[in-house]
Coordinates of N, CA and C in Angstrom, one line a residue:
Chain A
X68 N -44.9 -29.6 16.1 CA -44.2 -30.4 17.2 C -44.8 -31.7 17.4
X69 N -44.0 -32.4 17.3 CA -44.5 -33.9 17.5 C -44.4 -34.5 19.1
X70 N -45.7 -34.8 20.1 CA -45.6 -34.9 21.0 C -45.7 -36.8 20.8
X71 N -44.9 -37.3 21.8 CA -44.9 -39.0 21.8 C -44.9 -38.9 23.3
X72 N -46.4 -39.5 23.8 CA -46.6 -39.9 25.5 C -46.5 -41.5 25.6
X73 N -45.7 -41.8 26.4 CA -45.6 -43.2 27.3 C -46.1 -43.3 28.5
X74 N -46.9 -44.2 29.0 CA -47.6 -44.5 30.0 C -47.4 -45.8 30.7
X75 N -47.4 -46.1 31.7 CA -46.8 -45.6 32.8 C -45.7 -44.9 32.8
X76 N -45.0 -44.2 33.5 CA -43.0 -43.8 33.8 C -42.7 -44.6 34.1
X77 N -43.4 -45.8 35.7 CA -42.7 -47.1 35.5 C -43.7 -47.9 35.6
X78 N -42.9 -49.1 36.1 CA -43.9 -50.2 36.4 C -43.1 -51.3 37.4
X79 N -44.1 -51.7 38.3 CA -42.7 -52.4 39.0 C -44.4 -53.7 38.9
X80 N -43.8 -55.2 38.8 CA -44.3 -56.1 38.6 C -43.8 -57.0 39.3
X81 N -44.8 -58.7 39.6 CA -44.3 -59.6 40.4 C -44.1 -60.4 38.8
X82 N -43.1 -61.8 39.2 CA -42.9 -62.5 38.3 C -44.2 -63.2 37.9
X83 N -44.4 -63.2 36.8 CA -45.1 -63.9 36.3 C -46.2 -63.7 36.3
X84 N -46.8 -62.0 36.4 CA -47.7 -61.2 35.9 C -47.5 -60.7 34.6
X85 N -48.6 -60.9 33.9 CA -48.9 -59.8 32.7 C -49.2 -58.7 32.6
X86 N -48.2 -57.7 32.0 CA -48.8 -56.3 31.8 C -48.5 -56.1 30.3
X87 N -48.9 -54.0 30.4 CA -49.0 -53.7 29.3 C -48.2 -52.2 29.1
X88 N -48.3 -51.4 28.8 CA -48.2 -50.0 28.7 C -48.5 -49.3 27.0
X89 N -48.6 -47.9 27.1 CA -49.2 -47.3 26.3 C -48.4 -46.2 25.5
X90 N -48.1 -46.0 24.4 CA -47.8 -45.3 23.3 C -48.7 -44.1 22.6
X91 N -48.6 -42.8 22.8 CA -49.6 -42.5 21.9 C -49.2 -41.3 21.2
X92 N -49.4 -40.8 19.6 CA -48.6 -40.4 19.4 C -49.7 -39.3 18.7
X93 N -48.9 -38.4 17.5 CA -49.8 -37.5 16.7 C -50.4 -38.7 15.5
X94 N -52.1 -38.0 15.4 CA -52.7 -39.5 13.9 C -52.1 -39.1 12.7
X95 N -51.9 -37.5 12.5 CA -51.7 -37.5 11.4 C -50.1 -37.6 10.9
X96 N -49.8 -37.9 9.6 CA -48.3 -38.3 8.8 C -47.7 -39.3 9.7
X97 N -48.6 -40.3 9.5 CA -47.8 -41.5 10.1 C -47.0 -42.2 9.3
X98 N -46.3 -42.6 9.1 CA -45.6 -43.4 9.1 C -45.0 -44.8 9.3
X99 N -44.4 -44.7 10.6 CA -44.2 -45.5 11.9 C -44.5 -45.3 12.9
X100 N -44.8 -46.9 13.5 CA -44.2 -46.5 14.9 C -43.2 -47.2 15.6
X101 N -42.1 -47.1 16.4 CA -41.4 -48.4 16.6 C -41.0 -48.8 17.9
X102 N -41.1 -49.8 18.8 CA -40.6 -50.1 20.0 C -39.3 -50.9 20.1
X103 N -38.8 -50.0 21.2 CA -37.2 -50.3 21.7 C -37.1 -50.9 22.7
X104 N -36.3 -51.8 23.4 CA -36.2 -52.4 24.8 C -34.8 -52.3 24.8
X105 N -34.6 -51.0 26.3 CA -33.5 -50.8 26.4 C -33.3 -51.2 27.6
X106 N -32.4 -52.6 28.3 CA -31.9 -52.9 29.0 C -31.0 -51.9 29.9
X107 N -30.8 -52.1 31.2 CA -29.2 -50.7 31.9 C -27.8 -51.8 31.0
X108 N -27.5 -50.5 30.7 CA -25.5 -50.4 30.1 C -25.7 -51.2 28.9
X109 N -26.9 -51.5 28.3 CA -26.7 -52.0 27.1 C -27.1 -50.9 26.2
X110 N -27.2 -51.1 24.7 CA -27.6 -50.3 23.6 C -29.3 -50.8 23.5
X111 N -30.4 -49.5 23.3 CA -31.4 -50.2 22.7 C -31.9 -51.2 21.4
X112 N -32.5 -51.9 21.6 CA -32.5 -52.8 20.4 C -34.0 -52.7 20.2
X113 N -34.2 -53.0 18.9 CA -35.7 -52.8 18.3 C -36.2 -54.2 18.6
X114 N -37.4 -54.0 18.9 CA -38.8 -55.3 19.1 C -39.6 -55.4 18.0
X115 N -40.2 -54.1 17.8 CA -41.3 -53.7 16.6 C -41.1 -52.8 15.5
X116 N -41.5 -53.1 14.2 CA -41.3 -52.0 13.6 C -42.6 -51.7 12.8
X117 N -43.9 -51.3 13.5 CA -45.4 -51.2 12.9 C -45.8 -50.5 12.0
X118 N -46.2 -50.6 10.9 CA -46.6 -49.5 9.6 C -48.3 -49.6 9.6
X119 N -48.8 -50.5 9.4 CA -50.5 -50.7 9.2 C -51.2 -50.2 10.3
X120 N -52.3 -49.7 10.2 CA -53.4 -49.6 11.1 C -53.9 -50.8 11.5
X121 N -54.2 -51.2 13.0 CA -54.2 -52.6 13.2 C -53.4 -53.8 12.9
X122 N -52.2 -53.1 12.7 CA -50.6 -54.1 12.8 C -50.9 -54.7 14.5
X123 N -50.9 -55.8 14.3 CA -50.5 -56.8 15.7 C -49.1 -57.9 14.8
X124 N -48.2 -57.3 16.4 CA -46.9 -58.4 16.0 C -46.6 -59.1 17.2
X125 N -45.9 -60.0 17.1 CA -45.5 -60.5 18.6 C -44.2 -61.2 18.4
X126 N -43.5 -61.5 19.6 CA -42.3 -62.0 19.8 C -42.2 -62.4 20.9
X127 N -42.4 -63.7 20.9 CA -42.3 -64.8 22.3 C -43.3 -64.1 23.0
X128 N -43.1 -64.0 24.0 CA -44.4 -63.5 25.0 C -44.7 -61.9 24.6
X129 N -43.9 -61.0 24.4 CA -44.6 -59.9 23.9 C -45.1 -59.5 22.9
X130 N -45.8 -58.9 23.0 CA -47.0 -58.2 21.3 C -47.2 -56.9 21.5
X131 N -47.4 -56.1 20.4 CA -47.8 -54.9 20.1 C -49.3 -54.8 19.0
X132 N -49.7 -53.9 19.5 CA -51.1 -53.3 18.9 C -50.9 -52.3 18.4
X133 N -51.5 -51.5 17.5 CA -51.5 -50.2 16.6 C -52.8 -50.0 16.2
X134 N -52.7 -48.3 16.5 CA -54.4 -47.8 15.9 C -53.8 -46.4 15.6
X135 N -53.7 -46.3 14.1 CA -53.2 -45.3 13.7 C -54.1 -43.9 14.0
X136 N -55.5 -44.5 13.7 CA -56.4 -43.0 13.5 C -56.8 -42.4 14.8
X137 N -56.6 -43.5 16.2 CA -56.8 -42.8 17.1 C -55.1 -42.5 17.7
X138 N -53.9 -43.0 17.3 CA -52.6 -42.6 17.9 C -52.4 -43.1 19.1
X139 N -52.3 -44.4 18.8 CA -52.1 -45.4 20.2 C -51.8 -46.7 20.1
X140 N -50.5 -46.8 20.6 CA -50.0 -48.3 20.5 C -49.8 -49.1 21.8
X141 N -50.3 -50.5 21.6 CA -50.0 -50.7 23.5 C -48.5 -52.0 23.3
X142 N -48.1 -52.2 24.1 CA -47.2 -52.8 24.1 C -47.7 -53.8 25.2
X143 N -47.8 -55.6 25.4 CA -48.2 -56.4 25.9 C -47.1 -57.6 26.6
X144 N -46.7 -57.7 27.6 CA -45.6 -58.8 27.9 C -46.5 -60.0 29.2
X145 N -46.7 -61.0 28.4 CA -47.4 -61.9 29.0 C -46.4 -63.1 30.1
X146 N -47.2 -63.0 31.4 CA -45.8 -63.7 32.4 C -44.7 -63.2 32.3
X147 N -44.5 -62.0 33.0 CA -43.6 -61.4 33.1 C -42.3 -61.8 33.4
X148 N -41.2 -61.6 32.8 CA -39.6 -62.9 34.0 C -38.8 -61.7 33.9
X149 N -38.1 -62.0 35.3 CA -37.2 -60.7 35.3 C -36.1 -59.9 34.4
X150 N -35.7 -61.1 33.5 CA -35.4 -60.9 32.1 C -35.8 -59.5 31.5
X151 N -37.0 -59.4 31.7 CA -37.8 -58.3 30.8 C -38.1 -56.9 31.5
X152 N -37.1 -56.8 32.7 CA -36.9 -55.8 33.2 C -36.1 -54.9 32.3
X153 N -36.3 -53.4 31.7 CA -35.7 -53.2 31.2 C -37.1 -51.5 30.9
X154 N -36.3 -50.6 29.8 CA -37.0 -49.3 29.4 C -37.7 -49.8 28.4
X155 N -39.1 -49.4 28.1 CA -39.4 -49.9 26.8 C -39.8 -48.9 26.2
X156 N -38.9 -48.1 25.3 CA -39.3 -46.8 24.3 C -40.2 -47.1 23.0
X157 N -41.2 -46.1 22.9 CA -41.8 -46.0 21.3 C -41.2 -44.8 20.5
X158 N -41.6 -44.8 19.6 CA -40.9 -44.4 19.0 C -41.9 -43.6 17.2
X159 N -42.1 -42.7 16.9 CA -42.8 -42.4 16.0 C -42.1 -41.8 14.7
X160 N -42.6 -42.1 13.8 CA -41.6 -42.1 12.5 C -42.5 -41.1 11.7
X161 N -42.7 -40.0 11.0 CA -43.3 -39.6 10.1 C -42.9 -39.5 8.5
X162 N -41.7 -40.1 8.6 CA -40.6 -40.5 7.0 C -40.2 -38.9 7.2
X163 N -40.1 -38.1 7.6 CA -39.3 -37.5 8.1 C -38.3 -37.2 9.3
X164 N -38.5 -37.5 10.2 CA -37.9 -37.6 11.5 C -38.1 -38.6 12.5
X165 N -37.6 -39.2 13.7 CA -38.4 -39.9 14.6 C -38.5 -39.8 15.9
X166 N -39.5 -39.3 16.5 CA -39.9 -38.6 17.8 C -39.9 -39.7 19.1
X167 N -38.7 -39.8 20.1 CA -39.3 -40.7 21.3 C -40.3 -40.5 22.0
X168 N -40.8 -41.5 22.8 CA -41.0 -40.9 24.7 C -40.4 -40.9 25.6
X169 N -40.8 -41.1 26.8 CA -39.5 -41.1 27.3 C -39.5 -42.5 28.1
X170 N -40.2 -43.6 27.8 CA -40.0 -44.7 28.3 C -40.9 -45.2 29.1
X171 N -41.1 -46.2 29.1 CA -41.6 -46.7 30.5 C -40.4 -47.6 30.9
X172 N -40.2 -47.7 32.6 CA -39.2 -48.3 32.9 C -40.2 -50.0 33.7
X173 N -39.5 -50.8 33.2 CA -40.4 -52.3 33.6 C -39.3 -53.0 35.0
X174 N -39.7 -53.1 35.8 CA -39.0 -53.9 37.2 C -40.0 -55.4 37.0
X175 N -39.3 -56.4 36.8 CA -40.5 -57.4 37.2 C -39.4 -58.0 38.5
X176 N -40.0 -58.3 39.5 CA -39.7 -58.6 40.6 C -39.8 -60.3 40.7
X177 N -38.4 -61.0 41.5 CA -39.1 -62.7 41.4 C -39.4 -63.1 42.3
Chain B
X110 N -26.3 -59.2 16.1 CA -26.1 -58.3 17.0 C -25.7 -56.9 16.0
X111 N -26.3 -55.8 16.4 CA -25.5 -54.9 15.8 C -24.4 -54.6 15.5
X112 N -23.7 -53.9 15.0 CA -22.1 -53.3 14.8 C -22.2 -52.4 14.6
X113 N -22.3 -51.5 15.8 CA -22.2 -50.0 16.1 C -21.5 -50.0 17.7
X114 N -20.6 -49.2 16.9 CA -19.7 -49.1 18.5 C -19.5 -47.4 19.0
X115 N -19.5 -47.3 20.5 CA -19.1 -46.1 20.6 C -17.8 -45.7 21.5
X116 N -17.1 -44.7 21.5 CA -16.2 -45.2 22.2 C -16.1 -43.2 22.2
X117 N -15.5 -42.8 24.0 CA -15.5 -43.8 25.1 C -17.0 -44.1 25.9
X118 N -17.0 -45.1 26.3 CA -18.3 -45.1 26.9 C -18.7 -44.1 28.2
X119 N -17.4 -43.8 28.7 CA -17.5 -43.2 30.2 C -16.6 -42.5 30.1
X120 N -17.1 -40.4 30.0 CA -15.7 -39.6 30.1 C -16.1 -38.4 30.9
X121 N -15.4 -38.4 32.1 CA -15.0 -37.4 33.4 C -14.3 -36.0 32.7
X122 N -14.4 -34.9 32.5 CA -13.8 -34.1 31.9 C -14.0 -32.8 32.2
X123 N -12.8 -31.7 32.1 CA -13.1 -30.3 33.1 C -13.6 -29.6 32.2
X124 N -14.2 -28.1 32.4 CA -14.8 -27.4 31.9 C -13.9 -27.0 31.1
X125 N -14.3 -26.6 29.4 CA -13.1 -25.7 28.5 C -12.4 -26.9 27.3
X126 N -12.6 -28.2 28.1 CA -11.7 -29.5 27.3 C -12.4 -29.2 26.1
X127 N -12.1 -30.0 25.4 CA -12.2 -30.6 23.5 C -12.5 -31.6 23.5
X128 N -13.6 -32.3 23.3 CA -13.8 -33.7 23.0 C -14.4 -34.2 22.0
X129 N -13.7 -35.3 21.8 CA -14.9 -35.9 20.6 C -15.5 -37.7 21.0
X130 N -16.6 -37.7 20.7 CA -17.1 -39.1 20.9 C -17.4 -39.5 19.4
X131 N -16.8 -41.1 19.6 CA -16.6 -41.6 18.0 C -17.8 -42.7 18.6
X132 N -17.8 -43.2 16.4 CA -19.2 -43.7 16.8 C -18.9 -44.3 15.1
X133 N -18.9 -45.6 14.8 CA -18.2 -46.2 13.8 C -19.0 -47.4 14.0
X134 N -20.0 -47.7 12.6 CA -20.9 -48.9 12.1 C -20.4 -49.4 11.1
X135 N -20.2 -50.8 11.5 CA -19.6 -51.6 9.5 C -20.9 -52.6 9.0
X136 N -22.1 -52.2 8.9 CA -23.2 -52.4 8.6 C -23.7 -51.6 7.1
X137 N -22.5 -50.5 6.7 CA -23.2 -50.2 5.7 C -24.0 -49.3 5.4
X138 N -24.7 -48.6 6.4 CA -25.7 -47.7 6.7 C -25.7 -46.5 6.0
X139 N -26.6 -45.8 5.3 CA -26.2 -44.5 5.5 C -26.4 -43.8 6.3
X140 N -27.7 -44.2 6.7 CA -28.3 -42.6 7.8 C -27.7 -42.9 8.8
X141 N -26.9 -42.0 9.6 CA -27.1 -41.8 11.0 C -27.2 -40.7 12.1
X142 N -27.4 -41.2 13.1 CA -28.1 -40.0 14.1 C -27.4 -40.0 15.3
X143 N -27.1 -38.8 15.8 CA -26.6 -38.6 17.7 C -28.0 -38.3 18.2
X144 N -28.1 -38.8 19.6 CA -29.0 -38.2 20.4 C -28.8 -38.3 21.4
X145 N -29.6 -37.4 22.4 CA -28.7 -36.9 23.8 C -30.5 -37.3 24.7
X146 N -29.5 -37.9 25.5 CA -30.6 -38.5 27.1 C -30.0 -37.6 28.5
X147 N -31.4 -36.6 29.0 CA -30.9 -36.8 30.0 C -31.7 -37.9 30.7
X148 N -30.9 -38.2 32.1 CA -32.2 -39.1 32.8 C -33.4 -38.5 32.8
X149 N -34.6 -39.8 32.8 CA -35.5 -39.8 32.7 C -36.7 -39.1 31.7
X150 N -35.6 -38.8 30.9 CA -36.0 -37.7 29.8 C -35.9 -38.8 28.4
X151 N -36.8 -37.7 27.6 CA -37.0 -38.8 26.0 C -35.4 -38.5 25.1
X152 N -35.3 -39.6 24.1 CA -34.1 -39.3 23.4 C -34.8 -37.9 22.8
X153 N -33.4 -37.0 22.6 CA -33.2 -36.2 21.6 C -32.9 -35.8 20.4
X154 N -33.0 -35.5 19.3 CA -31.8 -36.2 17.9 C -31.1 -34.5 17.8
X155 N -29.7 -34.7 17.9 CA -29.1 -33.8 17.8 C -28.5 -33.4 16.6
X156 N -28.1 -34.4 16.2 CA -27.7 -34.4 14.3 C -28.1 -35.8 13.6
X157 N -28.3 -35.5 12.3 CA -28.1 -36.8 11.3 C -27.5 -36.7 10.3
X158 N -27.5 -37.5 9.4 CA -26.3 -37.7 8.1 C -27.5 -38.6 7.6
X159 N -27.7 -38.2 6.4 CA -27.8 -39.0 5.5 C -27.1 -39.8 4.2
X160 N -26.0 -39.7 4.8 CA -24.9 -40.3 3.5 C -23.1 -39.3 4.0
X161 N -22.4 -40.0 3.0 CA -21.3 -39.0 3.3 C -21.0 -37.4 2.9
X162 N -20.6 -36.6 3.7 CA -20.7 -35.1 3.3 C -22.0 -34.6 3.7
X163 N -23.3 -35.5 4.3 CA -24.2 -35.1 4.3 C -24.6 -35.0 5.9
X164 N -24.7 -33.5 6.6 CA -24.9 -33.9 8.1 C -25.8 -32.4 8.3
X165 N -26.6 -33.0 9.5 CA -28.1 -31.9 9.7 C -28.3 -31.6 11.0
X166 N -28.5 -30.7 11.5 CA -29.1 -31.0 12.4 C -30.3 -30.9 12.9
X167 N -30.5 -31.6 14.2 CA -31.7 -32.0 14.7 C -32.7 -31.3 15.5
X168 N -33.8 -31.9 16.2 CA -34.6 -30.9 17.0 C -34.2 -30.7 18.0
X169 N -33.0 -30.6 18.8 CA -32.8 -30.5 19.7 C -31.3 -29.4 19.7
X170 N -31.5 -28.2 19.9 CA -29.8 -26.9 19.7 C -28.9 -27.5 20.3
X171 N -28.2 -27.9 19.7 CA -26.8 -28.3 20.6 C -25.5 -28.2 20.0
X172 N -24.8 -27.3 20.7 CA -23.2 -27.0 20.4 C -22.2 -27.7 19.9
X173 N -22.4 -28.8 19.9 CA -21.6 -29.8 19.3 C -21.7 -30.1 17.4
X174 N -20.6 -30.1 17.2 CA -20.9 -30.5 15.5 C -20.6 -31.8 15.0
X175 N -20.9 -32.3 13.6 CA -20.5 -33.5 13.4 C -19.8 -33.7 12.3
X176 N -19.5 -35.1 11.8 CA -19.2 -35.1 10.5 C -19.1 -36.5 9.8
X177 N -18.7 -36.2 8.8 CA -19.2 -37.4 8.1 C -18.4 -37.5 6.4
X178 N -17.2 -38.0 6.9 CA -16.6 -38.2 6.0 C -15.9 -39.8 5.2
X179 N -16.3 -40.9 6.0 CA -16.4 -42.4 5.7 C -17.8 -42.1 6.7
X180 N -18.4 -43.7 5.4 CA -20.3 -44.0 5.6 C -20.0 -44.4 6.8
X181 N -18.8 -45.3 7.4 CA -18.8 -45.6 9.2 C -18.7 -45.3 10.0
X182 N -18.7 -43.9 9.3 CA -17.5 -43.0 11.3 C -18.8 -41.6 10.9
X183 N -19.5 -41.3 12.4 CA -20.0 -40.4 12.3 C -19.4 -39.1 13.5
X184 N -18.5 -39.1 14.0 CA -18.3 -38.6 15.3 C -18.5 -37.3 15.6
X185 N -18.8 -36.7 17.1 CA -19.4 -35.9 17.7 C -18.4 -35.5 18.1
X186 N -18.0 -33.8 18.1 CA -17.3 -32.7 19.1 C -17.9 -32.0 19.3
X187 N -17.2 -31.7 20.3 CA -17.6 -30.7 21.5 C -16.3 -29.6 21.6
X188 N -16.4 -28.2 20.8 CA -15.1 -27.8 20.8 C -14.5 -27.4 22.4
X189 N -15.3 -27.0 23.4 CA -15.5 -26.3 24.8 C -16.3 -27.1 25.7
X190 N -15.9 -27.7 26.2 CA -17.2 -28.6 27.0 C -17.2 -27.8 28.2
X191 N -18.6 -28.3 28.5 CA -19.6 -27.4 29.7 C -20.2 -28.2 30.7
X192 N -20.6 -27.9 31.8 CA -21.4 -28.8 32.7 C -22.3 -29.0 31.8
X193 N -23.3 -28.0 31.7 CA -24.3 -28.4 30.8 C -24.4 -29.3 29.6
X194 N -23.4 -29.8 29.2 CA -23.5 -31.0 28.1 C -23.4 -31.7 28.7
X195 N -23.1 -32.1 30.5 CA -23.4 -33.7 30.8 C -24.4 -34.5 30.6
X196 N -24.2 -35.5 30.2 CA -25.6 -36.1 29.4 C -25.4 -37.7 28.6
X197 N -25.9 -38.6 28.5 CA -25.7 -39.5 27.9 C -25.6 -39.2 26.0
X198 N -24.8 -39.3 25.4 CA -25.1 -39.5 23.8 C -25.1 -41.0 23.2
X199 N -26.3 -40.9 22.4 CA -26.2 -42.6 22.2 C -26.2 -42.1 20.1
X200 N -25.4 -43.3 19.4 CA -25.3 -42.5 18.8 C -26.0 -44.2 17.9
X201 N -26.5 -43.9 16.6 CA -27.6 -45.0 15.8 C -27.6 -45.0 14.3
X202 N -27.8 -46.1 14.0 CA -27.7 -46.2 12.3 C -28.9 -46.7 12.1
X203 N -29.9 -46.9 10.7 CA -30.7 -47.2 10.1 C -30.5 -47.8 8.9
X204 N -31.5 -48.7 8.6 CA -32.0 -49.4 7.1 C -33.0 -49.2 6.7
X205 N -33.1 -49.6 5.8 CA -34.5 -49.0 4.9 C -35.6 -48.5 5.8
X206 N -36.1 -49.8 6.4 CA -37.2 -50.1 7.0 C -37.1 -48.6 8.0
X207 N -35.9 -48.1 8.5 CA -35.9 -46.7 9.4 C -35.5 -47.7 10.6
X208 N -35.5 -48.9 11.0 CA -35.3 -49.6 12.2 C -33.8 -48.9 12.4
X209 N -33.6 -48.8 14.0 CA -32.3 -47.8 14.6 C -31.4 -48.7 15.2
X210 N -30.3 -48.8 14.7 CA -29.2 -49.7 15.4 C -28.7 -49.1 16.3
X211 N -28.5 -49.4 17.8 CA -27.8 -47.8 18.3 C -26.5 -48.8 18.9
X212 N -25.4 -48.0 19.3 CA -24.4 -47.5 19.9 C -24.9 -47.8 21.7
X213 N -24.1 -48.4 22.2 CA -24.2 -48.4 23.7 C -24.3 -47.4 24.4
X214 N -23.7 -46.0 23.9 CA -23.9 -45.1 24.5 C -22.0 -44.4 25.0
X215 N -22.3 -43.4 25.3 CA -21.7 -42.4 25.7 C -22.0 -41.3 26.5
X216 N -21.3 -41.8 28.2 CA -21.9 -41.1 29.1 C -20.8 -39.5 29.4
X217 N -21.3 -38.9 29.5 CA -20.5 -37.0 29.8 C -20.2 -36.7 30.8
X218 N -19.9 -36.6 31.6 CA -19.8 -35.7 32.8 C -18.9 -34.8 32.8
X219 N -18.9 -33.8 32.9 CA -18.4 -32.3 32.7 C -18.0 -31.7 33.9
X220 N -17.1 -31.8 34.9 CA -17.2 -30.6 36.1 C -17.1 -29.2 35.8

C-alpha cells in the first residue's frame, strides 16, 4: 500500500507571507513525484514533475525540493498573493501507478 | 491549456438511474484514468486505459465500468446509481513524462 501524507490540511496566510508545506511519500520504487495546484471549479494542473534526488525546480515564486531516500518533498511559495489560493496535491508515481494526498488547502488572505 | 473535457459537470439524479459521464481528450493521449474525490479526501483512481480496448481497474472498488473504444473518449457508467456514488469524478490523460492532464470534473449527487 502506498501511503502519500500532505501536511498541513490547510493553511490560511496573510498576503505577502511565505510559506511552505510537506509531501512525504514511501523511499522505496520511486519514480516520481508530482505537484498539482488545484484551484475551486477549475481542473488540476501540474507545477512539478520531480524524478532526481535533490531535484529543486521553481516557477515564478514557487519551488519544490525532493529527497528521495528520506520520502519528502516540500513545496515553497514565496510572498504569498491571493492568486495562489488554491489545493496543492502531491502526488507519487512508482511507473506503476500514482498515489495522491489529500492536499493541502492554501487561503492567502489580502 | 489542456483539452480534456468533461461533460456533465453537475448531475442531480434518483436512486436506480443509468448514467454515464463522458470524458474526451484530443491531445492524443493514450493513458487515461477516472478518479473519484470525496471532500477532503485524496484522489482515488478507479480505472485506467492504457490505449484503446485496453481498460483496468484501479485501487479503489467501484461499480462503475469503462471503456475505451476511440484513444479520445474514455467514459464512465454507472449502470444503477446510488447515494453512495455521490462524489466528484475527475477524469485525466497522460504523456510520457506520466504528467496528468485532468478534466474539470464531474460532480454526482445521487438522492
Amino acid at each position: 500500500i502506498l501511503n502519500v501524507e500532505q501536511s498541513p490540511q490547510s493553511l490560511h496566510v496573510q498576503e505577502g507571507d511565505s510559506t511552505n508545506f510537506t509531501c512525504s511519500f514511501p523511499s522505496s520504487n520511486f519514480y516520481a513525484l508530482h505537484w498539482y495546484r488545484w484551484e475551486t471549479a477549475k481542473s488540476p494542473e501540474a507545477l512539478f514533475v520531480m524524478t532526481l534526488n535533490g531535484d529543486e525546480k521553481k516557477k515564478g515564486r514557487i519551488s519544490a525540493t525532493l529527497n528521495t531516500k528520506e520520502g519528502y518533498s516540500y513545496l515553497y511559495i514565496k510572498g504569498s498573493q491571493p492568486e495562489d489560493s488554491a489545493t496543492y496535491l502531491c502526488a507519487f508515481n512508482n511507473n506503476n501507478d500514482m498515489r495522491f494526498g489529500a492536499g493541502t488547502r492554501l487561503t492567502v488572505k489580502p | 491549456e489542456a483539452d480534456i473535457y468533461q461533460t456533465p459537470r453537475y448531475l442531480v439524479i434518483g436512486t436506480g438511474k443509468k448514467i454515464t459521464l463522458e470524458c474526451s481528450q484530443t491531445m492524443g493521449h493514450d493513458k487515461m484514468y477516472w478518479y473519484q474525490q470525496d471532500p477532503g479526501m485524496e484522489l482515488h483512481l478507479i480505472h485506467y486505459s492504457y490505449g484503446v480496448n485496453s481498460t483496468e481497474k484501479g485501487d479503489l472498488s467501484s461499480e462503475s465500468t469503462v471503456s475505451r473504444i476511440r484513444t479520445e473518449h474514455f467514459p464512465l457508467t454507472l449502470e444503477s446509481a446510488r447515494p453512495s456514488h455521490t462524489s466528484q469524478y475527475l477524469c485525466a490523460s497522460s504523456e510520457l513524462t506520466g504528467e496528468l492532464f485532468f478534466g474539470e470534473g464531474s460532480r454526482l449527487t445521487v438522492l
